[in-house]
């Protein structure tokens, strides 16, 4: 039985990854500051621990660990990342975790370590046109991410790459593009756009107002969680190291996304564009490299993913009354 350690297993993607690995027959240890909020973890062993502490990292990564999945990070949606108020925490906390993890994986001779980077590494200058963002993997340099979160992710990509070159670490790096689905943050200030909009629509009465940050013409692509996990597993089992995009090419404006959610809900709502942090004007995954190297493309279209996500968030809103 293979042994995997999922760092950040209390979070949205991490908790779903634990379920996937268990379904594939792995023994899994999950590690996080907290247990999953919306379901019971499927991990064989779940450690509540602070990965900024090197003693915790030493404890949870054993000598016989086959795979480590490093998803732990100080992160959130636009309201957390783009205000500037959390920049020092984001840089310090995430950087410290990755510095500990690479060292421990080399010391323990871990078979393979997966690192989840982000589309936020891409230069802001290539994402000013909402209709034609440029996010192919090679475009990341000269570097100019739009946030400190993106700068830390780019630093850590290079950290894993240097440990691979100098210490033989078998590291795989993927740049996630707006992963969404059920059981993710939706009302704690760290939720991302899909969950926030689903929440606003679910809470709105028929004919009610739904506020959207910015002019709503900014574009994004969103990838359903199941497709993300398919790509991660293919990358880990492949001979390719990355970095590689894991995302959707189905781009949509935030106003149009809000209309889609409203249509799925069966409600008519009024969109009100207000001031708020928005990030880059346009962002969508460029999947040419991931298709070439892994033969992967998403199985779920945007609508089907939103239907599942809205249904779950609506149930959460109803429970709160």
Short mmCIF file of C-alpha atoms in Angstrom, two decimals:
data_model
loop_
_atom_site.label_atom_id
_atom_site.label_comp_id
_atom_site.label_asym_id
_atom_site.label_seq_id
_atom_site.Cartn_x
_atom_site.Cartn_y
_atom_site.Cartn_z
CA UNK A 1 0.00 0.00 0.00
CA UNK A 2 1.43 3.39 -1.02
CA UNK A 3 1.72 6.08 1.63
CA UNK A 4 0.84 9.70 0.88
CA UNK A 5 1.00 12.83 3.01
CA UNK A 6 -1.36 15.68 2.11
CA UNK A 7 -0.28 19.04 3.55
CA UNK A 8 -3.22 21.42 3.68
CA UNK A 9 -5.66 18.51 4.00
CA UNK A 10 -8.15 20.61 5.96
CA UNK A 11 -8.66 22.91 3.00
CA UNK A 12 -10.94 22.64 0.00
CA UNK A 13 -8.64 20.99 -2.56
CA UNK A 14 -6.70 19.06 0.08
CA UNK A 15 -9.76 17.42 1.63
CA UNK A 16 -10.99 16.34 -1.82
CA UNK A 17 -7.51 15.02 -2.67
CA UNK A 18 -7.50 12.87 0.47
CA UNK A 19 -10.77 11.29 -0.68
CA UNK A 20 -9.33 10.64 -4.14
CA UNK A 21 -6.17 9.01 -2.81
CA UNK A 22 -8.16 6.81 -0.43
CA UNK A 23 -10.38 5.70 -3.33
CA UNK A 24 -7.19 4.64 -5.13
CA UNK A 25 -6.05 2.48 -2.21
CA UNK A 26 -3.49 4.76 -0.53
CA UNK A 27 -2.75 5.07 3.17
CA UNK A 28 -3.09 8.81 3.72
CA UNK A 29 -1.93 11.21 6.41
CA UNK A 30 -3.55 14.64 6.35
CA UNK A 31 -1.99 17.68 8.02
CA UNK A 32 -3.44 21.14 8.61
CA UNK A 33 -4.15 23.78 11.22
CA UNK A 34 -7.73 22.53 11.22
CA UNK A 35 -9.82 19.57 10.11
CA UNK A 36 -12.07 19.91 7.05
CA UNK A 37 -14.97 22.20 7.89
CA UNK A 38 -17.76 20.63 5.86
CA UNK A 39 -17.10 16.88 5.97
CA UNK A 40 -15.23 14.33 8.05
CA UNK A 41 -11.73 13.68 6.75
CA UNK A 42 -11.13 10.35 5.05
CA UNK A 43 -7.44 10.36 6.09
CA UNK A 44 -6.13 7.35 8.00
CA UNK A 45 -4.24 9.76 10.24
CA UNK A 46 -5.02 13.47 10.56
CA UNK A 47 -2.51 15.69 12.35
CA UNK A 48 -3.55 19.13 13.59
CA UNK A 49 -0.29 21.00 13.29
CA UNK A 50 1.38 24.22 12.16
CA UNK A 51 3.59 23.53 9.16
CA UNK A 52 5.51 26.75 9.82
CA UNK A 53 7.08 24.76 12.66
CA UNK A 54 9.91 22.59 11.32
CA UNK A 55 9.31 20.06 14.12
CA UNK A 56 5.80 19.43 12.79
CA UNK A 57 7.07 18.95 9.23
CA UNK A 58 9.71 16.54 10.54
CA UNK A 59 7.03 14.60 12.41
CA UNK A 60 4.51 14.18 9.60
CA UNK A 61 6.87 13.22 6.71
CA UNK A 62 8.24 9.73 7.40
CA UNK A 63 11.18 7.90 5.84
CA UNK A 64 8.77 5.56 4.02
CA UNK A 65 6.62 8.30 2.46
CA UNK A 66 5.94 7.63 -1.23
CA UNK A 67 4.21 10.90 -2.13
CA UNK A 68 3.84 14.33 -0.54
CA UNK A 69 1.20 16.78 -1.78
CA UNK A 70 2.06 20.32 -0.67
CA UNK A 71 -1.14 22.36 -0.86
CA UNK A 72 -0.74 24.29 2.40
CA UNK A 73 -0.66 28.07 1.95
CA UNK A 74 -1.89 31.32 3.40
CA UNK A 75 -4.44 32.20 0.75
CA UNK A 76 -7.93 33.42 -0.06
CA UNK A 77 -10.00 35.22 -2.64
CA UNK A 78 -9.61 38.76 -3.97
CA UNK A 79 -10.85 40.27 -0.73
CA UNK A 80 -7.94 38.63 1.09
CA UNK A 81 -5.16 38.72 -1.50
CA UNK A 82 -5.58 42.11 -3.20
CA UNK A 83 -6.22 44.49 -0.30
CA UNK A 84 -2.54 44.49 0.71
CA UNK A 85 -3.44 44.02 4.36
CA UNK A 86 -2.31 40.38 4.47
CA UNK A 87 0.82 40.54 2.29
CA UNK A 88 3.38 39.94 5.05
CA UNK A 89 1.46 36.95 6.38
CA UNK A 90 1.07 35.47 2.90
CA UNK A 91 4.78 35.79 2.10
CA UNK A 92 6.09 34.67 5.48
CA UNK A 93 3.70 31.83 6.22
CA UNK A 94 3.67 30.17 2.81
CA UNK A 95 7.38 30.70 2.23
CA UNK A 96 8.29 29.18 5.57
CA UNK A 97 6.15 26.10 4.95
CA UNK A 98 7.78 25.42 1.57
CA UNK A 99 11.30 25.95 2.90
CA UNK A 100 10.66 23.29 5.53
CA UNK A 101 8.94 20.88 3.15
CA UNK A 102 11.63 20.75 0.45
CA UNK A 103 14.33 20.13 3.05
CA UNK A 104 12.38 17.39 4.79
CA UNK A 105 11.47 15.64 1.53
CA UNK A 106 15.15 15.45 0.59
CA UNK A 107 16.17 14.22 4.05
CA UNK A 108 13.44 11.55 4.09
CA UNK A 109 14.06 10.54 0.45
CA UNK A 110 10.39 11.02 -0.46
CA UNK A 111 9.46 9.39 -3.77
CA UNK A 112 7.72 12.42 -5.26
CA UNK A 113 6.48 15.78 -3.98
CA UNK A 114 3.69 17.71 -5.70
CA UNK A 115 3.59 21.49 -5.24
CA UNK A 116 0.46 23.49 -6.02
CA UNK A 117 1.45 26.82 -7.54
CA UNK A 118 -1.04 29.30 -8.97
CA UNK A 119 -2.07 31.22 -12.07
CA UNK A 120 -1.26 34.28 -9.95
CA UNK A 121 2.40 33.86 -10.98
CA UNK A 122 1.67 35.21 -14.47
CA UNK A 123 2.65 38.79 -15.34
CA UNK A 124 -0.04 41.40 -14.89
CA UNK A 125 0.98 43.05 -18.20
CA UNK A 126 -0.22 39.96 -20.13
CA UNK A 127 -3.62 39.99 -18.47
CA UNK A 128 -4.84 43.54 -19.11
CA UNK A 129 -7.10 42.61 -22.03
CA UNK A 130 -10.10 40.66 -20.65
CA UNK A 131 -10.66 39.03 -24.04
CA UNK A 132 -7.07 37.93 -24.75
CA UNK A 133 -5.11 37.01 -21.63
CA UNK A 134 -1.74 35.35 -22.16
CA UNK A 135 -1.04 32.56 -19.67
CA UNK A 136 1.07 29.95 -21.43
CA UNK A 137 3.68 28.53 -19.06
CA UNK A 138 6.68 30.15 -20.76
CA UNK A 139 5.20 33.63 -20.41
CA UNK A 140 5.87 33.79 -16.66
CA UNK A 141 9.22 35.60 -17.20
CA UNK A 142 10.14 38.46 -17.03
CA UNK A 143 8.24 38.11 -13.77
CA UNK A 144 5.60 40.60 -12.67
CA UNK A 145 2.81 38.87 -10.68
CA UNK A 146 -0.15 41.02 -9.64
CA UNK A 147 0.10 40.18 -5.93
CA UNK A 148 2.53 39.14 -3.20
CA UNK A 149 0.69 35.81 -3.21
CA UNK A 150 1.83 35.35 -6.82
CA UNK A 151 5.41 36.38 -5.96
CA UNK A 152 5.60 33.82 -3.16
CA UNK A 153 4.24 31.10 -5.43
CA UNK A 154 6.87 31.94 -8.05
CA UNK A 155 9.64 31.94 -5.44
CA UNK A 156 8.51 28.53 -4.23
CA UNK A 157 8.39 27.16 -7.78
CA UNK A 158 12.06 28.06 -8.05
CA UNK A 159 12.72 26.60 -4.61
CA UNK A 160 11.38 23.19 -5.69
CA UNK A 161 13.26 23.45 -9.00
CA UNK A 162 16.60 24.16 -7.31
CA UNK A 163 16.15 21.31 -4.83
CA UNK A 164 15.41 19.06 -7.80
CA UNK A 165 18.60 20.14 -9.58
CA UNK A 166 20.93 20.18 -6.59
CA UNK A 167 19.50 17.47 -4.34
CA UNK A 168 17.65 15.08 -6.65
CA UNK A 169 14.18 15.94 -5.32
CA UNK A 170 11.47 14.52 -7.59
CA UNK A 171 9.19 17.57 -7.61
CA UNK A 172 6.09 18.15 -9.73
CA UNK A 173 4.68 21.67 -10.04
CA UNK A 174 1.25 22.72 -11.32
CA UNK A 175 -0.29 26.17 -11.62
CA UNK A 176 -3.93 25.98 -10.53
CA UNK A 177 -6.46 28.26 -12.26
CA UNK A 178 -9.47 29.04 -10.06
CA UNK A 179 -10.48 25.61 -8.76
CA UNK A 180 -14.05 25.45 -7.42
CA UNK A 181 -16.65 22.99 -6.19
CA UNK A 182 -18.63 21.90 -3.13
CA UNK A 183 -17.17 21.99 0.39
CA UNK A 184 -15.01 25.06 -0.19
CA UNK A 185 -14.93 28.39 1.66
CA UNK A 186 -18.09 30.34 0.86
CA UNK A 187 -18.69 32.88 3.67
CA UNK A 188 -15.52 33.39 5.74
CA UNK A 189 -13.84 36.23 3.86
CA UNK A 190 -11.46 33.88 2.03
CA UNK A 191 -13.94 32.57 -0.52
CA UNK A 192 -13.19 32.98 -4.21
CA UNK A 193 -15.47 34.41 -6.88
CA UNK A 194 -17.50 31.27 -7.79
CA UNK A 195 -18.43 30.55 -4.16
CA UNK A 196 -19.03 34.22 -3.32
CA UNK A 197 -21.38 34.70 -6.26
CA UNK A 198 -23.21 31.45 -5.57
CA UNK A 199 -23.70 32.60 -1.96
CA UNK A 200 -24.98 36.03 -2.99
CA UNK A 201 -27.46 34.57 -5.45
CA UNK A 202 -28.61 31.91 -2.98
CA UNK A 203 -29.20 34.56 -0.32
CA UNK A 204 -30.97 37.00 -2.68
CA UNK A 205 -34.77 37.10 -2.92
CA UNK A 206 -36.50 36.93 -6.30
CA UNK A 207 -35.67 40.20 -8.05
CA UNK A 208 -33.03 41.02 -5.44
CA UNK A 209 -29.71 42.79 -5.94
CA UNK A 210 -26.42 40.86 -6.28
CA UNK A 211 -23.32 42.99 -5.85
CA UNK A 212 -20.32 42.25 -8.09
CA UNK A 213 -16.91 43.83 -7.49
CA UNK A 214 -15.59 46.01 -10.32
CA UNK A 215 -17.34 46.54 -13.63
CA UNK A 216 -17.95 42.80 -13.99
CA UNK A 217 -16.24 42.72 -17.38
CA UNK A 218 -13.11 41.10 -15.95
CA UNK A 219 -12.81 37.53 -17.22
CA UNK A 220 -11.77 34.24 -15.64
CA UNK A 221 -11.93 30.53 -16.29
CA UNK A 222 -12.98 28.16 -13.50
CA UNK A 223 -12.07 24.47 -13.16
CA UNK A 224 -14.22 21.95 -11.29
CA UNK A 225 -12.47 20.13 -8.46
CA UNK A 226 -12.80 16.61 -9.94
CA UNK A 227 -10.99 17.68 -13.11
CA UNK A 228 -8.25 19.30 -11.06
CA UNK A 229 -7.62 16.08 -9.15
CA UNK A 230 -7.55 14.04 -12.38
CA UNK A 231 -4.78 16.30 -13.69
CA UNK A 232 -2.80 16.24 -10.44
CA UNK A 233 -2.79 12.45 -10.37
CA UNK A 234 -1.72 12.25 -14.02
CA UNK A 235 1.14 14.67 -13.38
CA UNK A 236 2.38 12.78 -10.32
CA UNK A 237 2.38 9.48 -12.20
CA UNK A 238 4.09 10.97 -15.28
CA UNK A 239 7.72 11.63 -16.17
CA UNK A 240 6.95 15.34 -16.61
CA UNK A 241 7.87 17.78 -13.83
CA UNK A 242 6.14 20.99 -14.95
CA UNK A 243 5.39 23.72 -14.20
CA UNK A 244 2.13 23.13 -16.04
CA UNK A 245 -1.26 24.84 -16.04
CA UNK A 246 -4.21 22.97 -14.56
CA UNK A 247 -7.30 24.92 -15.50
CA UNK A 248 -10.13 25.47 -17.94
CA UNK A 249 -10.08 27.39 -21.21
CA UNK A 250 -13.82 28.18 -20.90
CA UNK A 251 -13.47 31.90 -20.18
CA UNK A 252 -16.37 34.01 -18.89
CA UNK A 253 -16.85 37.53 -17.54
CA UNK A 254 -17.84 37.87 -13.89
CA UNK A 255 -21.14 39.52 -14.81
CA UNK A 256 -21.94 36.68 -17.21
CA UNK A 257 -20.92 34.17 -14.55
CA UNK A 258 -23.37 35.83 -12.16
CA UNK A 259 -26.12 35.56 -14.78
CA UNK A 260 -25.30 31.85 -15.18
CA UNK A 261 -25.60 31.25 -11.44
CA UNK A 262 -28.90 33.15 -11.35
CA UNK A 263 -30.23 31.06 -14.24
CA UNK A 264 -29.25 27.85 -12.45
CA UNK A 265 -30.93 29.10 -9.28
CA UNK A 266 -34.17 29.81 -11.13
CA UNK A 267 -34.20 33.39 -9.82
CA UNK A 268 -34.19 36.73 -11.54
CA UNK A 269 -31.68 39.07 -9.91
CA UNK A 270 -30.30 42.54 -10.54
CA UNK A 271 -26.52 42.84 -10.86
CA UNK A 272 -25.03 45.89 -9.17
CA UNK A 273 -21.37 46.58 -9.93
CA UNK A 274 -19.57 48.17 -6.98
CA UNK A 275 -16.01 49.10 -6.08
CA UNK A 276 -13.88 46.26 -4.83
CA UNK A 277 -10.63 44.34 -5.43
CA UNK A 278 -10.68 42.53 -8.77
CA UNK A 279 -7.16 41.42 -9.67
CA UNK A 280 -6.15 41.25 -13.33
CA UNK A 281 -8.60 42.11 -16.13
CA UNK A 282 -8.45 38.72 -17.80
CA UNK A 283 -7.21 35.24 -16.94
CA UNK A 284 -7.76 31.85 -18.55
CA UNK A 285 -5.73 28.68 -18.63
CA UNK A 286 -3.62 27.86 -21.68
CA UNK A 287 -3.87 24.06 -21.87
CA UNK A 288 -1.64 23.30 -24.84
CA UNK A 289 1.25 22.02 -22.72
CA UNK A 290 -0.85 19.94 -20.33
CA UNK A 291 -2.63 18.30 -23.27
CA UNK A 292 0.70 17.57 -24.95
CA UNK A 293 2.46 16.18 -21.86
CA UNK A 294 -0.40 14.50 -19.98
CA UNK A 295 -3.16 14.10 -22.56
CA UNK A 296 -5.50 15.85 -20.13
CA UNK A 297 -8.48 18.09 -20.68
CA UNK A 298 -11.43 18.86 -18.38
CA UNK A 299 -14.41 16.50 -18.39
CA UNK A 300 -16.82 18.95 -16.74
CA UNK A 301 -18.03 22.07 -18.50
CA UNK A 302 -18.56 25.23 -16.49
CA UNK A 303 -22.32 24.91 -16.20
CA UNK A 304 -22.28 21.37 -14.81
CA UNK A 305 -19.67 22.33 -12.22
CA UNK A 306 -21.62 25.42 -11.19
CA UNK A 307 -24.83 23.41 -10.86
CA UNK A 308 -23.17 21.08 -8.34
CA UNK A 309 -21.50 23.94 -6.48
CA UNK A 310 -24.59 26.13 -6.32
CA UNK A 311 -26.67 23.24 -5.01
CA UNK A 312 -24.23 22.71 -2.15
CA UNK A 313 -23.84 26.41 -1.27
CA UNK A 314 -27.60 26.95 -1.44
CA UNK A 315 -28.04 24.16 1.10
CA UNK A 316 -25.52 25.87 3.37
CA UNK A 317 -27.34 29.21 3.09
CA UNK A 318 -30.67 27.53 3.87
CA UNK A 319 -29.19 25.84 6.95
CA UNK A 320 -28.11 29.21 8.31
CA UNK A 321 -31.63 30.51 7.74
#
